[in-house]
Amino acid sequence: MSCTTFNLGGGSFKLCSIERGSQIKNRVRFFNGFVPNGRSNLVCNSASSFSVGSLSFNSLPPKDSRFHNRSRFSYHVINCSIVSSEASTSSSKVDDERVVVLVIGGGGREHALCYALQRSPSCDAVFCAPGNPGISSSGYATCIPELDVFDSDAVISFCRKWNVGLVIVGPEAPLVAGLANDLVKAGIATFGPSAEAAALEGSKNFMKDLCNKYGIPTAKYQSFTDPSAAKQYIQEQGAPIVIKADGLAAGKGVIVAMTLEEAYEAVDAMLVEGAFGSAGGRIVVEEYLEGEEASFFALVDGENAIPLESAQDHKRVGDGDTGPNTGGMGAYSPAPIVTRELQSIVMDSIILPTVKGMAKEGCKFVGVLFAGLMIEKKSGLPKLIEYNVRFGDPECQVLMVRFQSDLAKVLLAACRGELSGVSLDWSPGSAMVVVMASKGYPGAYEKGTVIRNLEEAELVAPSVKVFHAGTSLDLENNFIAVGGRVLGITAKGKDIEEARDRAYRAVEEISWSGGFYRRDIGWRALEKQVSLKE
């Protein structure tokens, strides 16, 4: 290995050429004598392009430098694309080995994906649009806050300029809007379904009809646009009963009505008062299933599917699973209820029939299928509650800290229809994430409260990661809360008990008077662990 040191904009960096067989790998390995997590970063104070021998460097500064000024090193940390004349004429085999990735989104899920990607051997650099201050300060990716992810032409132009070889779409809204359609048409590998396939999440009625057509076990249901007809059906079925807005409602369009009065109020709120806008213009009324919920994820390439490790989240806002549903107040992996036998049943009866059914319908699914399951109390068998067409949040956080395979390589294989035969590696033990939310969530909440001691929280244990979901920076570079769910405090342990202990010790380090969190994340898994020991 040969290295040369260069100076740029008041900073220094070291370029190392590493010979591997006939290939030469060029990496920026150090800057100002500091190596953050082994990342390949370059210090730049302004937009610049320069050459060193046969190598050309292009650095992209942030639109708002405050996004990159959080670290105690007081300079911008920018991922740079490195393009050599030799590489530009290399074979596709070399291109397959290394790729520049763009992650779409700016929440905790995307922070976790960037964390996993920066550990991927085949990933050259990571961009995230719009990203968030936590992603920027961590150095996992270069955030592009000015890129409009709903403007397909702008995203395509960015990908071509920066040689992006893989786009990972995190949130559901850009998928339903057709971003993946446009990227794939432009020849850019995209992990995420087309708008037609994203209807599995974008329309609960579409999903239920698919289940009905292809014999996928799910709760009995009827769809309505007329409130009187819906109420009559509810009266016939009785309570408890579930009312769902058909379209996307940010995880809040589901009402579990324990009485007929609550059910009627939910119908009026959606169909009469328009509480969820056009998303609630049609509703699905379905039977109440009793049992234990679990989250099941599978990677899909259009024809093949492989399961990820299991996870389980906590939807209710309060301890003891009380209060209204949220986007998720915490999660853990693995979920003891999802045994290997149950995993096989889910794949055979739910996931694979869905993949084949979507292909028959002319809209092959490429991406991650996130099945919300109910393991029925009476039968012990799984039924499909709903589908999401992207990684769950906060489940993604616990999955990504346990994921040990090359994420970029695996997701590229999915984009190319090459998942058959792919196996995944996971760290042993357990992981847990505790969500810290703004007081008042999921209702009205205050914005702008200051959050401190995040660095101290990550020092509680080597396995602790603080993923940002709803933060910004104030004029003094303090992290402030701007969302409902704001932070995901994530930790690994040899078992669920140790992961839980580390996560909550990290939570207690954080100073944030405007936040709250559940204190019982993982209680179901802990109960099962105790019962097994007994």
Coordinates of C-alpha atoms in Angstrom, one line a residue:
M1 CA 0.0 0.0 0.0
S2 CA 1.4 3.4 -0.9
C3 CA 0.0 6.7 0.5
T4 CA 0.4 10.3 -0.3
T5 CA -0.7 13.3 1.9
F6 CA -2.4 16.3 0.4
N7 CA -3.6 19.6 1.8
L8 CA -6.9 21.2 0.9
G9 CA -8.9 24.1 2.4
G10 CA -6.9 24.1 5.6
G11 CA -7.4 20.4 6.1
S12 CA -5.1 17.4 5.3
F13 CA -5.9 14.0 4.0
K14 CA -4.1 10.9 3.0
L15 CA -4.8 9.0 -0.2
C16 CA -3.8 5.3 -0.1
S17 CA -3.7 3.0 -3.1
I18 CA -4.2 -0.6 -2.2
E19 CA -3.3 -3.3 -4.7
R20 CA -5.6 -6.3 -4.8
G21 CA -4.6 -8.6 -7.6
S22 CA -4.9 -6.6 -10.8
Q23 CA -7.1 -4.0 -9.2
I24 CA -6.0 -0.8 -7.5
K25 CA -8.4 0.5 -4.8
N26 CA -8.0 4.3 -4.0
R27 CA -9.3 5.4 -0.7
V28 CA -9.1 8.6 1.4
R29 CA -8.1 7.0 4.7
F30 CA -7.2 9.8 7.1
F31 CA -7.8 13.5 7.6
N32 CA -6.2 15.8 10.1
G33 CA -4.8 12.7 11.7
F34 CA -8.3 11.5 12.7
V35 CA -10.1 8.3 11.5
P36 CA -13.8 8.4 12.4
N37 CA -15.1 4.8 12.5
G38 CA -12.9 3.8 9.5
R39 CA -14.9 6.1 7.3
S40 CA -13.4 7.3 4.0
N41 CA -14.0 11.1 4.3
L42 CA -12.4 14.2 2.9
V43 CA -12.3 17.6 4.5
C44 CA -13.6 20.4 2.3
N45 CA -14.6 23.9 3.2
S46 CA -16.2 24.7 -0.2
A47 CA -17.3 23.1 -3.4
S48 CA -14.2 22.0 -5.3
S49 CA -12.9 19.7 -8.0
F50 CA -9.2 18.9 -8.2
S51 CA -6.9 16.2 -9.6
V52 CA -4.1 14.2 -8.2
G53 CA -2.3 12.3 -10.9
S54 CA -4.9 10.3 -12.8
L55 CA -7.5 10.7 -10.1
S56 CA -10.1 13.4 -10.1
F57 CA -12.0 14.4 -6.9
N58 CA -15.4 16.1 -6.7
S59 CA -16.6 17.3 -3.3
L60 CA -20.1 18.4 -2.6
P61 CA -20.6 20.8 0.3
P62 CA -23.9 21.0 2.2
K63 CA -26.4 23.8 1.4
D64 CA -26.5 24.6 5.1
S65 CA -23.1 24.2 6.7
R66 CA -24.6 23.9 10.1
F67 CA -25.6 20.4 9.2
H68 CA -21.9 19.4 9.1
N69 CA -20.5 21.5 11.9
R70 CA -21.7 19.5 14.9
S71 CA -18.5 17.6 15.6
R72 CA -15.8 18.9 17.9
F73 CA -13.4 19.0 15.0
S74 CA -15.1 22.2 13.6
Y75 CA -14.8 21.5 9.9
H76 CA -17.1 20.0 7.3
V77 CA -16.9 16.3 6.8
I78 CA -17.9 15.6 3.2
N79 CA -17.9 12.2 1.3
C80 CA -16.2 12.7 -2.0
S81 CA -16.6 10.7 -5.1
I82 CA -13.3 9.4 -6.5
V83 CA -13.2 8.8 -10.2
S84 CA -10.1 7.6 -12.0
S85 CA -9.5 7.3 -15.7
E86 CA -8.6 3.7 -15.2
A87 CA -11.9 3.0 -13.3
S88 CA -14.0 4.6 -16.0
T89 CA -12.9 2.0 -18.5
S90 CA -13.0 -0.9 -16.2
S91 CA -15.2 -4.0 -16.6
S92 CA -18.7 -4.2 -15.1
K93 CA -17.3 -6.7 -12.7
V94 CA -15.4 -4.0 -10.9
D95 CA -18.5 -1.8 -11.0
D96 CA -20.5 -4.6 -9.4
E97 CA -18.0 -4.7 -6.5
R98 CA -18.3 -1.0 -5.5
V99 CA -21.2 1.4 -5.7
V100 CA -22.2 4.9 -4.7
V101 CA -25.6 4.8 -2.9
L102 CA -28.3 7.4 -2.5
V103 CA -30.7 6.8 0.4
I104 CA -34.1 8.7 0.1
G105 CA -35.5 9.9 3.3
G106 CA -34.6 11.7 6.5
G107 CA -35.8 9.7 9.5
G108 CA -34.6 7.1 11.9
R109 CA -35.0 4.4 9.4
E110 CA -32.8 6.2 6.9
H111 CA -30.2 6.9 9.6
A112 CA -30.0 3.2 10.4
L113 CA -29.7 2.3 6.7
C114 CA -26.8 4.8 6.3
Y115 CA -25.2 3.2 9.4
A116 CA -25.4 -0.2 7.8
L117 CA -24.3 1.0 4.3
Q118 CA -21.1 2.7 5.6
R119 CA -20.1 -0.7 6.9
S120 CA -20.7 -2.4 3.5
P121 CA -17.5 -3.4 1.8
S122 CA -19.0 -2.8 -1.7
C123 CA -20.3 0.7 -0.8
D124 CA -18.0 3.5 -2.0
A125 CA -19.9 6.4 -0.7
V126 CA -23.4 7.2 0.7
F127 CA -25.6 10.2 0.1
C128 CA -28.9 10.8 1.9
A129 CA -31.6 13.1 0.7
P130 CA -32.8 15.1 2.5
G131 CA -31.1 13.4 5.5
N132 CA -31.0 14.9 8.9
P133 CA -28.5 16.5 11.3
G134 CA -27.9 13.3 13.1
I135 CA -26.9 11.5 9.9
S136 CA -24.6 14.4 9.0
S137 CA -22.9 14.6 12.4
S138 CA -22.3 10.8 12.5
G139 CA -20.4 10.9 9.2
Y140 CA -22.4 7.9 7.9
A141 CA -23.5 9.8 4.8
T142 CA -23.4 13.2 3.0
C143 CA -26.8 14.8 3.4
I144 CA -28.4 16.7 0.5
P145 CA -31.2 18.7 2.1
E146 CA -31.9 20.7 -1.0
L147 CA -32.7 17.7 -3.2
D148 CA -36.5 17.4 -3.8
V149 CA -37.1 13.6 -3.6
F150 CA -40.6 14.1 -5.2
D151 CA -38.9 15.6 -8.3
S152 CA -37.8 12.5 -10.2
D153 CA -35.9 14.6 -12.8
A154 CA -33.9 16.2 -10.0
V155 CA -33.1 12.9 -8.4
I156 CA -32.1 11.3 -11.7
S157 CA -29.9 14.3 -12.5
F158 CA -28.2 14.0 -9.1
C159 CA -27.6 10.3 -9.6
R160 CA -26.0 10.8 -13.0
K161 CA -23.8 13.7 -11.7
W162 CA -22.4 11.7 -8.8
N163 CA -22.3 8.2 -10.4
V164 CA -24.9 6.8 -8.1
G165 CA -25.3 3.1 -8.8
L166 CA -28.0 2.2 -6.2
V167 CA -31.0 4.2 -4.8
I168 CA -32.7 3.0 -1.7
V169 CA -36.1 4.6 -1.1
G170 CA -36.9 4.7 2.6
P171 CA -40.4 6.3 3.0
E172 CA -43.6 5.1 1.4
A173 CA -44.8 8.4 0.0
P174 CA -42.1 8.7 -2.8
L175 CA -42.7 5.1 -3.7
V176 CA -46.5 5.6 -4.1
A177 CA -45.8 8.7 -6.1
G178 CA -43.8 6.7 -8.6
L179 CA -40.1 7.6 -7.9
A180 CA -39.0 4.0 -8.4
N181 CA -40.7 3.8 -11.7
D182 CA -38.9 6.9 -13.0
L183 CA -35.5 5.8 -11.7
V184 CA -35.7 2.3 -13.1
K185 CA -36.8 3.8 -16.5
A186 CA -33.7 5.9 -16.4
G187 CA -31.6 2.8 -15.9
I188 CA -30.8 3.4 -12.2
A189 CA -30.9 0.4 -9.9
T190 CA -33.6 1.2 -7.3
F191 CA -34.5 -0.8 -4.2
G192 CA -38.2 -0.1 -3.7
P193 CA -41.4 -1.0 -5.6
S194 CA -43.1 0.7 -8.4
A195 CA -46.1 2.8 -7.7
E196 CA -48.3 0.0 -8.9
A197 CA -46.7 -2.5 -6.5
A198 CA -46.6 0.1 -3.7
A199 CA -50.4 0.0 -3.7
L200 CA -49.9 -2.9 -1.3
E201 CA -49.4 -0.1 1.3
G202 CA -51.0 2.8 -0.5
S203 CA -54.4 1.1 -0.6
K204 CA -55.6 -1.2 2.1
N205 CA -58.5 -2.2 -0.1
F206 CA -56.1 -3.3 -2.8
M207 CA -54.1 -5.4 -0.3
K208 CA -57.2 -7.0 1.1
D209 CA -58.6 -7.8 -2.4
L210 CA -55.2 -9.4 -3.3
C211 CA -55.4 -11.5 -0.2
N212 CA -58.9 -12.6 -1.1
K213 CA -58.0 -13.5 -4.6
Y214 CA -54.9 -15.5 -3.8
G215 CA -56.0 -17.2 -0.5
I216 CA -53.7 -15.2 1.8
P217 CA -54.9 -15.5 5.4
T218 CA -56.2 -12.1 6.7
A219 CA -59.1 -10.7 8.8
K220 CA -62.6 -10.7 7.3
Y221 CA -63.4 -7.3 5.8
Q222 CA -65.6 -5.0 3.8
S223 CA -64.7 -1.6 2.1
F224 CA -67.0 1.4 2.2
T225 CA -67.3 5.0 1.0
D226 CA -70.8 5.5 2.4
P227 CA -70.9 6.1 6.2
S228 CA -74.4 4.7 6.7
A229 CA -73.5 1.4 5.0
A230 CA -70.3 1.2 7.0
K231 CA -72.2 1.7 10.3
Q232 CA -74.8 -0.9 9.4
Y233 CA -72.1 -3.4 8.7
I234 CA -70.4 -2.6 12.0
Q235 CA -73.7 -3.0 13.9
E236 CA -74.1 -6.5 12.3
Q237 CA -70.5 -7.5 13.1
G238 CA -70.4 -6.0 16.6
A239 CA -67.4 -4.7 18.6
P240 CA -64.5 -4.8 19.1
I241 CA -63.9 -4.0 15.4
V242 CA -61.1 -2.2 13.4
I243 CA -61.6 0.8 11.1
K244 CA -58.8 1.8 8.7
A245 CA -58.4 4.6 6.3
D246 CA -57.7 3.1 2.8
G247 CA -54.8 5.4 1.9
L248 CA -51.5 6.6 3.5
A249 CA -52.1 8.3 6.9
A250 CA -48.6 8.4 8.4
G251 CA -49.3 5.3 10.5
K252 CA -52.3 7.0 12.2
G253 CA -55.2 5.8 10.1
V254 CA -56.2 2.8 12.1
I255 CA -58.7 2.8 14.9
V256 CA -59.3 -0.2 17.1
A257 CA -62.8 0.4 18.3
M258 CA -63.7 -1.5 21.5
T259 CA -67.3 -0.3 21.4
L260 CA -69.9 0.4 18.7
E261 CA -69.9 4.1 19.6
E262 CA -66.1 4.4 19.1
A263 CA -66.5 2.6 15.7
Y264 CA -69.2 5.0 14.6
E265 CA -67.1 8.0 15.6
A266 CA -64.2 6.6 13.6
V267 CA -66.4 6.2 10.5
D268 CA -67.6 9.8 10.8
A269 CA -64.1 11.1 11.4
M270 CA -62.8 9.5 8.2
L271 CA -65.8 9.6 5.8
V272 CA -67.7 12.7 7.0
E273 CA -65.2 15.0 8.7
G274 CA -62.2 14.1 6.4
A275 CA -59.8 13.6 9.3
F276 CA -57.3 11.9 7.0
G277 CA -58.1 13.8 3.8
S278 CA -58.2 11.8 0.6
A279 CA -56.6 8.9 2.4
G280 CA -59.8 8.4 4.4
G281 CA -62.2 8.8 1.4
R282 CA -62.6 5.0 1.5
I283 CA -62.4 2.9 4.6
V284 CA -61.8 -0.8 5.3
V285 CA -63.8 -2.3 8.2
E286 CA -62.3 -5.6 9.4
E287 CA -62.7 -8.1 12.2
Y288 CA -60.8 -7.7 15.4
L289 CA -58.1 -10.3 15.7
E290 CA -57.0 -11.4 19.2
G291 CA -53.4 -12.5 19.7
E292 CA -49.9 -11.1 19.5
E293 CA -48.6 -8.8 16.8
A294 CA -45.2 -9.3 15.1
S295 CA -43.3 -7.6 12.3
F296 CA -42.1 -9.8 9.5
F297 CA -39.7 -8.6 6.8
A298 CA -38.6 -10.2 3.5
L299 CA -36.4 -9.0 0.7
V300 CA -38.0 -9.5 -2.7
D301 CA -36.6 -9.3 -6.2
G302 CA -39.8 -9.8 -8.2
E303 CA -39.8 -13.5 -8.2
N304 CA -37.8 -14.7 -5.1
A305 CA -38.0 -13.7 -1.4
I306 CA -35.7 -14.2 1.6
P307 CA -36.7 -13.5 5.2
L308 CA -34.9 -11.0 7.4
E309 CA -34.6 -11.6 11.1
S310 CA -37.8 -11.1 13.1
A311 CA -38.7 -8.0 15.1
Q312 CA -41.6 -6.7 17.2
D313 CA -42.6 -3.2 17.8
H314 CA -44.8 -1.3 20.3
K315 CA -47.5 0.7 18.6
R316 CA -49.4 2.1 21.7
V317 CA -48.1 5.3 23.2
G318 CA -48.2 4.3 26.8
D319 CA -46.7 1.7 29.1
G320 CA -48.6 -1.6 29.2
D321 CA -49.7 -1.0 25.6
T322 CA -52.2 1.7 26.5
G323 CA -53.3 4.8 24.7
P324 CA -53.6 5.6 21.0
N325 CA -51.6 4.0 18.2
T326 CA -48.4 5.6 17.1
G327 CA -45.8 5.0 14.4
G328 CA -43.9 2.9 17.0
M329 CA -42.5 3.7 20.4
G330 CA -39.8 1.0 20.4
A331 CA -38.9 -2.4 19.0
Y332 CA -36.7 -5.4 19.5
S333 CA -35.1 -8.2 17.5
P334 CA -35.4 -11.1 17.4
A335 CA -39.1 -11.6 18.4
P336 CA -39.4 -14.8 20.4
I337 CA -42.9 -15.4 19.0
V338 CA -41.6 -15.8 15.5
T339 CA -40.0 -19.2 15.7
R340 CA -38.3 -20.9 12.7
E341 CA -41.4 -23.0 12.2
L342 CA -43.6 -19.9 12.2
Q343 CA -41.2 -18.2 9.8
S344 CA -41.6 -21.0 7.4
I345 CA -45.4 -20.8 7.7
V346 CA -45.4 -17.1 7.0
M347 CA -43.1 -17.4 4.0
D348 CA -45.3 -20.3 2.5
S349 CA -48.7 -18.9 3.3
I350 CA -48.3 -15.1 3.1
I351 CA -45.1 -13.8 1.6
L352 CA -44.5 -16.1 -1.4
P353 CA -48.2 -16.1 -2.5
T354 CA -48.1 -12.3 -2.4
V355 CA -44.9 -12.2 -4.5
K356 CA -46.4 -14.6 -7.0
G357 CA -49.8 -12.9 -7.0
M358 CA -48.2 -9.5 -7.7
A359 CA -46.3 -10.9 -10.6
K360 CA -49.5 -12.4 -12.0
E361 CA -51.2 -9.0 -11.6
G362 CA -48.5 -7.5 -13.8
C363 CA -46.8 -5.5 -11.1
K364 CA -43.8 -7.4 -9.8
F365 CA -42.7 -6.3 -6.4
V366 CA -39.0 -5.4 -5.8
G367 CA -38.0 -4.1 -2.4
V368 CA -38.8 -5.1 1.2
L369 CA -42.2 -6.5 2.1
F370 CA -43.0 -5.6 5.7
A371 CA -45.9 -7.8 6.9
G372 CA -47.7 -6.8 10.0
L373 CA -48.9 -10.1 11.4
M374 CA -51.3 -11.2 14.1
I375 CA -50.4 -14.5 15.6
E376 CA -53.9 -15.6 16.6
K377 CA -54.4 -16.6 20.2
K378 CA -56.7 -19.6 19.5
S379 CA -54.9 -21.2 16.5
G380 CA -51.3 -19.9 16.9
L381 CA -51.3 -19.3 13.2
P382 CA -50.4 -16.0 11.5
K383 CA -52.8 -13.7 9.7
L384 CA -51.8 -10.7 7.7
I385 CA -52.9 -7.4 9.2
E386 CA -51.4 -5.1 6.7
Y387 CA -48.4 -4.6 4.3
N388 CA -45.8 -1.9 4.3
V389 CA -43.6 -1.6 1.2
R390 CA -40.5 -0.4 3.0
F391 CA -38.5 -1.0 6.1
G392 CA -40.4 -0.4 9.3
D393 CA -39.5 2.4 11.7
P394 CA -38.3 1.7 14.4
E395 CA -37.9 -2.0 13.4
C396 CA -35.3 -1.0 10.8
Q397 CA -33.0 0.3 13.6
V398 CA -32.8 -3.0 15.5
L399 CA -32.4 -5.0 12.2
M400 CA -29.6 -2.8 10.8
V401 CA -27.5 -2.9 14.0
R402 CA -27.7 -6.8 13.8
F403 CA -27.2 -7.0 10.0
Q404 CA -23.7 -8.3 9.2
S405 CA -23.9 -9.0 5.5
D406 CA -22.9 -6.5 2.8
L407 CA -26.2 -4.5 2.6
A408 CA -25.4 -2.7 -0.7
K409 CA -24.5 -5.9 -2.4
V410 CA -27.6 -7.7 -1.2
L411 CA -29.9 -4.9 -2.2
L412 CA -28.3 -4.7 -5.6
A413 CA -28.9 -8.4 -6.0
A414 CA -32.6 -7.8 -5.3
C415 CA -32.7 -5.0 -7.9
R416 CA -31.3 -7.4 -10.5
G417 CA -33.5 -10.4 -9.7
E418 CA -30.6 -12.3 -8.2
L419 CA -31.8 -13.1 -4.6
S420 CA -32.0 -16.8 -5.2
G421 CA -29.3 -18.4 -3.2
V422 CA -28.4 -15.3 -1.2
S423 CA -27.9 -15.9 2.5
L424 CA -27.8 -13.3 5.2
D425 CA -25.6 -13.0 8.3
W426 CA -26.8 -11.6 11.6
S427 CA -25.1 -10.8 14.9
P428 CA -26.1 -13.2 17.7
G429 CA -28.0 -11.9 20.7
S430 CA -30.6 -9.2 20.7
A431 CA -31.1 -5.6 19.9
M432 CA -33.6 -3.0 21.2
V433 CA -34.6 0.5 20.3
V434 CA -36.4 2.9 22.7
V435 CA -38.1 5.8 20.9
M436 CA -38.0 9.2 22.6
A437 CA -40.9 11.4 21.5
S438 CA -42.0 14.9 22.0
K439 CA -44.5 15.4 24.9
G440 CA -48.0 15.3 23.5
Y441 CA -47.3 12.9 20.7
P442 CA -49.2 11.4 18.8
G443 CA -51.3 14.6 19.3
A444 CA -50.1 18.2 19.3
Y445 CA -46.6 18.7 20.5
E446 CA -44.2 21.5 21.1
K447 CA -41.3 22.0 18.7
G448 CA -37.9 23.5 19.3
T449 CA -37.0 22.1 22.7
V450 CA -33.2 21.5 23.1
I451 CA -31.7 18.0 23.4
R452 CA -28.3 17.5 25.1
N453 CA -25.9 14.7 26.0
L454 CA -26.4 12.6 22.9
E455 CA -22.6 11.9 22.6
E456 CA -22.6 10.8 26.3
A457 CA -25.5 8.4 25.6
E458 CA -23.5 6.6 22.9
L459 CA -20.6 6.1 25.4
V460 CA -22.8 4.0 27.8
A461 CA -21.8 0.8 25.9
P462 CA -20.0 0.1 22.6
S463 CA -23.2 -1.2 21.1
V464 CA -25.3 2.0 21.6
K465 CA -26.4 4.0 18.6
V466 CA -28.6 7.1 18.7
F467 CA -30.6 7.3 15.5
H468 CA -32.2 10.7 14.7
A469 CA -35.8 10.8 13.4
G470 CA -37.1 14.3 14.1
T471 CA -34.2 16.7 14.9
S472 CA -32.8 19.9 13.6
L473 CA -30.2 22.4 14.7
D474 CA -30.7 25.8 16.2
L475 CA -28.5 28.9 15.6
E476 CA -26.2 27.7 18.4
N477 CA -25.7 24.2 16.8
N478 CA -27.8 22.5 19.5
F479 CA -30.0 19.6 18.5
I480 CA -33.6 20.5 18.8
A481 CA -36.8 18.4 18.5
V482 CA -38.9 19.2 15.4
G483 CA -40.9 16.0 15.1
G484 CA -43.2 13.7 17.0
R485 CA -40.9 10.7 17.2
V486 CA -37.5 12.3 17.6
L487 CA -34.8 9.8 18.6
G488 CA -34.3 6.0 18.5
I489 CA -31.9 4.9 21.3
T490 CA -30.6 1.5 20.1
A491 CA -28.4 -1.1 21.8
K492 CA -27.3 -4.7 21.3
G493 CA -26.7 -7.3 24.0
K494 CA -26.1 -11.0 24.5
D495 CA -29.8 -11.3 25.2
I496 CA -32.9 -9.1 25.3
E497 CA -32.3 -8.3 29.0
E498 CA -28.8 -6.9 28.3
A499 CA -29.9 -5.0 25.2
R500 CA -32.8 -3.4 27.2
D501 CA -30.5 -2.5 30.1
R502 CA -28.0 -0.7 27.8
A503 CA -30.7 1.1 25.8
Y504 CA -32.4 2.5 28.9
R505 CA -29.1 3.5 30.5
A506 CA -28.4 5.5 27.3
V507 CA -31.8 7.0 27.4
E508 CA -31.2 8.2 31.0
E509 CA -28.0 10.0 29.9
I510 CA -30.0 12.2 27.5
S511 CA -31.1 15.6 28.8
W512 CA -34.4 16.6 27.2
S513 CA -37.2 18.1 29.2
G514 CA -39.5 18.2 26.2
G515 CA -39.4 14.4 25.6
F516 CA -40.9 11.2 27.0
Y517 CA -40.5 7.5 26.3
R518 CA -42.1 4.2 27.3
R519 CA -40.4 2.3 30.1
D520 CA -41.5 -1.2 29.2
I521 CA -40.2 -1.8 25.7
G522 CA -39.6 -5.5 25.2
W523 CA -41.9 -6.7 28.0
R524 CA -43.4 -9.5 26.0
A525 CA -40.0 -10.9 25.1
L526 CA -38.8 -10.6 28.7
E527 CA -41.8 -12.4 30.0
K528 CA -41.2 -15.2 27.5
Q529 CA -37.5 -15.4 28.5
V530 CA -38.5 -15.7 32.2
S531 CA -41.1 -18.4 31.4
L532 CA -38.5 -20.4 29.4
K533 CA -36.0 -20.2 32.2
E534 CA -38.7 -21.4 34.7

